[in-house]
Amino acid sequence: MTYVIPPWDLPSLAVEGEAGRFPVRRIFCVGRNYAEHAREMGNDPDREPPFFFLKPADSLTPDGGNVPYPPATANLHHEVELVAAIGTAGAEISPGAANDHIYGYAVGLDLTRRDLQQVSKDRRWPWDTGKSFDSGAPCGNIAPAARIGHPANGAITLKVDGEPRQAGDLSDMIWSVPEIIGHLSRLFTLKPGDLIYTGTPAGVGPVTPGQRLEGEVEGVGTLSITVGGAA
Ligand code: MN
């Protein structure tokens, strides 16, 4: 294969205990999947169907990485999330069969330019400028489900410069991971390499240049990044 411009590396993540890496195809994200977070954002946490948005695969930032403070925002927010990594393709997957499609899990950050997202909400525009910016999808190493199983409960936390900011439990999800896959796979054929960010617990807030973010999901792993100066 030849290309008319130089091709870039396939986005990928390290896998715990494996020499090989996990290639990343698409990044799906679920909105408002913890009741306390829905309330803090001024929304009714009733069990409406889950809704989705996407981030580009090349916005991944690995564990230990640095996210340049993004342009065009004065309100960059952290959202720590459990990430499910799809290993086996499927469409119209029943929740009972969903785990068979998951290769593993990781700790992710759905970084958000909250001010731009608010403009999009006010004007009924898409969320892309608020959500899908460069380096906006930090994600830690993948923990294979073959080693850790399929976590349905356990603490999910985020610290900023060592101070607790977000805390919840996976069991607080409005839609479980298998239910999310059930809904998402009726909208898209899920493919190997897809990541699904499964929503954030309460306590989201702003990050400033120079700060260190440390996320952890019990039984899954950790993610640590720094936020740098202007991009
Ligand atoms: Mn989110």
Short mmCIF file of C-alpha atoms and ligand atoms in Angstrom, two decimals:
data_model
loop_
_atom_site.label_atom_id
_atom_site.label_comp_id
_atom_site.label_asym_id
_atom_site.label_seq_id
_atom_site.Cartn_x
_atom_site.Cartn_y
_atom_site.Cartn_z
CA MET A 1 0.00 0.00 0.00
CA THR A 2 1.23 3.47 -0.82
CA TYR A 3 -0.23 6.76 0.35
CA VAL A 4 -0.10 10.26 -1.07
CA ILE A 5 0.70 11.71 2.36
CA PRO A 6 2.57 9.93 5.18
CA PRO A 7 0.22 7.62 7.12
CA TRP A 8 0.04 7.88 10.91
CA ASP A 9 0.31 5.14 13.50
CA LEU A 10 -2.84 3.19 14.34
CA PRO A 11 -4.06 4.50 17.73
CA SER A 12 -3.57 1.82 20.37
CA LEU A 13 -3.38 1.11 24.10
CA ALA A 14 -1.04 -1.03 26.19
CA VAL A 15 -2.53 -4.23 27.64
CA GLU A 16 -1.66 -5.38 31.16
CA GLY A 17 0.34 -8.61 31.07
CA GLU A 18 0.57 -8.72 27.27
CA ALA A 19 3.31 -7.69 24.86
CA GLY A 20 0.75 -6.88 22.17
CA ARG A 21 -1.26 -3.67 22.10
CA PHE A 22 -5.01 -3.07 21.70
CA PRO A 23 -5.74 -1.22 18.43
CA VAL A 24 -8.42 1.46 18.76
CA ARG A 25 -11.09 1.99 16.11
CA ARG A 26 -13.80 4.30 17.50
CA ILE A 27 -14.51 5.91 20.88
CA PHE A 28 -18.16 5.90 21.91
CA CYS A 29 -19.22 7.77 25.06
CA VAL A 30 -22.42 7.53 27.10
CA GLY A 31 -23.96 10.70 28.57
CA ARG A 32 -25.52 11.01 32.04
CA ASN A 33 -25.19 7.45 33.31
CA TYR A 34 -24.97 8.14 37.05
CA ALA A 35 -27.99 9.75 38.74
CA GLU A 36 -25.99 12.09 41.01
CA HIS A 37 -24.02 13.42 38.03
CA ALA A 38 -27.21 13.91 36.00
CA ARG A 39 -28.60 15.96 38.90
CA GLU A 40 -25.43 18.06 39.29
CA MET A 41 -25.72 18.97 35.59
CA GLY A 42 -29.33 20.07 36.09
CA ASN A 43 -30.97 17.04 34.46
CA ASP A 44 -33.64 14.61 35.59
CA PRO A 45 -31.99 11.26 36.33
CA ASP A 46 -35.04 9.29 35.25
CA ARG A 47 -34.18 6.20 33.27
CA GLU A 48 -34.39 7.66 29.79
CA PRO A 49 -32.69 5.62 27.07
CA PRO A 50 -28.91 6.13 27.06
CA PHE A 51 -27.55 8.60 24.50
CA PHE A 52 -24.19 8.57 22.81
CA PHE A 53 -21.51 10.77 21.31
CA LEU A 54 -18.10 9.98 19.83
CA LYS A 55 -14.52 11.10 20.14
CA PRO A 56 -11.82 10.54 17.51
CA ALA A 57 -9.48 7.61 18.15
CA ASP A 58 -6.48 9.90 17.79
CA SER A 59 -7.61 11.91 20.83
CA LEU A 60 -6.40 9.09 23.11
CA THR A 61 -3.79 10.06 25.69
CA PRO A 62 -2.04 7.13 27.42
CA ASP A 63 -1.39 6.57 31.11
CA GLY A 64 1.42 8.87 32.25
CA GLY A 65 0.75 11.27 29.39
CA ASN A 66 0.29 14.99 29.24
CA VAL A 67 -2.79 16.76 27.88
CA PRO A 68 -1.95 20.24 26.62
CA TYR A 69 -4.57 22.64 28.00
CA PRO A 70 -6.89 22.81 24.98
CA PRO A 71 -7.63 25.99 23.07
CA ALA A 72 -10.92 27.89 23.02
CA THR A 73 -11.97 27.03 26.56
CA ALA A 74 -11.76 28.54 30.03
CA ASN A 75 -13.51 25.60 31.71
CA LEU A 76 -11.89 22.22 31.04
CA HIS A 77 -13.63 19.53 33.14
CA HIS A 78 -12.60 16.05 34.28
CA GLU A 79 -14.98 13.07 34.00
CA VAL A 80 -13.53 9.76 35.18
CA GLU A 81 -15.17 6.75 33.52
CA LEU A 82 -14.99 2.97 33.21
CA VAL A 83 -14.03 2.09 29.64
CA ALA A 84 -15.12 -1.16 27.99
CA ALA A 85 -12.99 -2.37 25.06
CA ILE A 86 -14.76 -4.38 22.35
CA GLY A 87 -12.90 -7.45 21.09
CA THR A 88 -15.58 -9.22 19.07
CA ALA A 89 -17.91 -7.64 16.50
CA GLY A 90 -21.67 -7.68 16.89
CA ALA A 91 -24.98 -5.97 16.11
CA GLU A 92 -28.21 -6.13 18.11
CA ILE A 93 -26.37 -7.76 20.97
CA SER A 94 -28.59 -8.88 23.84
CA PRO A 95 -27.39 -7.70 27.26
CA GLY A 96 -27.07 -11.33 28.29
CA ALA A 97 -24.52 -11.91 25.56
CA ALA A 98 -22.74 -8.55 25.82
CA ASN A 99 -19.83 -9.70 27.97
CA ASP A 100 -18.78 -12.13 25.24
CA HIS A 101 -17.96 -9.10 23.05
CA ILE A 102 -15.74 -7.34 25.63
CA TYR A 103 -11.98 -7.85 25.47
CA GLY A 104 -11.23 -5.86 28.60
CA TYR A 105 -11.62 -2.69 30.63
CA ALA A 106 -9.67 0.47 31.42
CA VAL A 107 -9.92 3.73 33.34
CA GLY A 108 -10.66 6.70 31.08
CA LEU A 109 -11.21 10.44 31.26
CA ASP A 110 -13.92 12.06 29.16
CA LEU A 111 -12.33 15.52 29.20
CA THR A 112 -14.86 18.20 28.37
CA ARG A 113 -14.67 21.84 27.32
CA ARG A 114 -17.72 22.56 29.49
CA ASP A 115 -18.20 26.10 28.24
CA LEU A 116 -18.32 24.99 24.60
CA GLN A 117 -20.60 22.07 25.50
CA GLN A 118 -22.98 24.57 27.16
CA VAL A 119 -23.05 26.71 24.00
CA SER A 120 -23.92 23.56 22.03
CA LYS A 121 -26.72 22.69 24.46
CA ASP A 122 -28.11 26.24 24.37
CA ARG A 123 -28.05 26.43 20.57
CA ARG A 124 -29.00 22.79 19.93
CA TRP A 125 -25.72 22.20 18.13
CA PRO A 126 -23.75 18.93 18.20
CA TRP A 127 -21.39 18.43 21.15
CA ASP A 128 -18.23 17.79 19.12
CA THR A 129 -16.40 21.02 19.93
CA GLY A 130 -17.02 20.48 23.64
CA LYS A 131 -16.13 16.80 23.68
CA SER A 132 -14.09 15.66 20.67
CA PHE A 133 -10.97 17.83 20.83
CA ASP A 134 -7.28 16.88 20.52
CA SER A 135 -5.97 14.76 23.43
CA GLY A 136 -9.45 14.80 25.00
CA ALA A 137 -9.71 11.04 25.64
CA PRO A 138 -7.07 9.87 28.14
CA CYS A 139 -7.25 6.11 28.69
CA GLY A 140 -5.17 3.80 30.84
CA ASN A 141 -3.89 0.33 30.04
CA ILE A 142 -6.44 -2.32 29.11
CA ALA A 143 -7.03 -5.02 31.74
CA PRO A 144 -8.19 -8.16 29.90
CA ALA A 145 -11.55 -9.55 31.05
CA ALA A 146 -9.90 -12.96 30.91
CA ARG A 147 -7.90 -11.82 33.96
CA ILE A 148 -10.24 -9.47 35.88
CA GLY A 149 -13.70 -10.66 34.85
CA HIS A 150 -16.54 -8.19 34.20
CA PRO A 151 -16.75 -5.63 37.03
CA ALA A 152 -20.32 -4.65 37.95
CA ASN A 153 -19.45 -2.93 41.20
CA GLY A 154 -16.44 -1.27 42.79
CA ALA A 155 -15.29 2.24 43.59
CA ILE A 156 -14.64 4.73 40.77
CA THR A 157 -12.70 7.78 41.91
CA LEU A 158 -10.73 10.77 40.65
CA LYS A 159 -8.19 12.90 42.52
CA VAL A 160 -6.80 16.23 41.35
CA ASP A 161 -3.38 16.98 42.86
CA GLY A 162 -4.14 14.32 45.47
CA GLU A 163 -7.48 15.84 46.52
CA PRO A 164 -10.60 13.66 46.07
CA ARG A 165 -12.95 15.19 43.48
CA GLN A 166 -15.13 12.39 42.11
CA ALA A 167 -16.36 9.28 43.87
CA GLY A 168 -18.98 6.73 42.98
CA ASP A 169 -19.52 3.04 42.50
CA LEU A 170 -19.96 1.11 39.26
CA SER A 171 -23.18 -0.28 40.71
CA ASP A 172 -24.58 3.29 40.60
CA MET A 173 -24.72 3.25 36.80
CA ILE A 174 -28.21 3.94 35.45
CA TRP A 175 -27.45 1.61 32.52
CA SER A 176 -25.05 -1.28 33.14
CA VAL A 177 -22.27 -2.05 30.66
CA PRO A 178 -24.22 -4.99 29.12
CA GLU A 179 -27.32 -2.77 28.81
CA ILE A 180 -25.24 0.00 27.18
CA ILE A 181 -23.89 -2.51 24.65
CA GLY A 182 -27.45 -3.67 24.00
CA HIS A 183 -28.54 -0.12 23.15
CA LEU A 184 -25.39 0.93 21.29
CA SER A 185 -25.30 -2.19 19.11
CA ARG A 186 -28.79 -1.42 17.85
CA LEU A 187 -27.43 1.89 16.51
CA PHE A 188 -24.01 0.73 15.28
CA THR A 189 -22.39 -2.59 14.45
CA LEU A 190 -19.76 -2.78 17.17
CA LYS A 191 -16.35 -3.77 15.89
CA PRO A 192 -13.08 -4.97 17.43
CA GLY A 193 -11.12 -2.00 18.68
CA ASP A 194 -14.13 0.09 19.68
CA LEU A 195 -13.99 1.70 23.13
CA ILE A 196 -17.05 2.64 25.15
CA TYR A 197 -16.73 5.30 27.87
CA THR A 198 -19.60 4.45 30.21
CA GLY A 199 -20.37 7.73 31.98
CA THR A 200 -19.08 9.59 35.01
CA PRO A 201 -20.08 9.79 38.68
CA ALA A 202 -20.77 13.08 40.48
CA GLY A 203 -18.10 15.61 41.31
CA VAL A 204 -17.02 16.86 37.89
CA GLY A 205 -15.16 20.15 37.93
CA PRO A 206 -12.48 22.32 36.35
CA VAL A 207 -8.83 21.47 35.79
CA THR A 208 -6.09 24.06 35.45
CA PRO A 209 -2.65 23.86 33.78
CA GLY A 210 -0.07 22.05 35.87
CA GLN A 211 -2.53 19.81 37.69
CA ARG A 212 -2.25 16.01 37.97
CA LEU A 213 -5.35 13.84 37.51
CA GLU A 214 -5.43 10.35 39.01
CA GLY A 215 -8.36 8.08 38.23
CA GLU A 216 -8.97 4.64 39.65
CA VAL A 217 -11.57 1.94 39.17
CA GLU A 218 -11.46 -0.80 41.78
CA GLY A 219 -10.53 -4.10 40.22
CA VAL A 220 -9.66 -2.51 36.86
CA GLY A 221 -6.69 -0.16 37.23
CA THR A 222 -5.54 3.40 37.38
CA LEU A 223 -4.88 6.34 35.06
CA SER A 224 -2.61 9.28 35.77
CA ILE A 225 -2.13 12.28 33.50
CA THR A 226 -0.98 15.84 33.77
CA VAL A 227 -2.53 18.91 32.17
CA GLY A 228 0.04 21.08 30.49
CA GLY A 229 0.20 24.62 29.26
CA ALA A 230 -1.58 26.00 26.23
CA ALA A 231 -1.64 23.64 23.27
MN MN B 1 -18.75 11.59 30.17
#
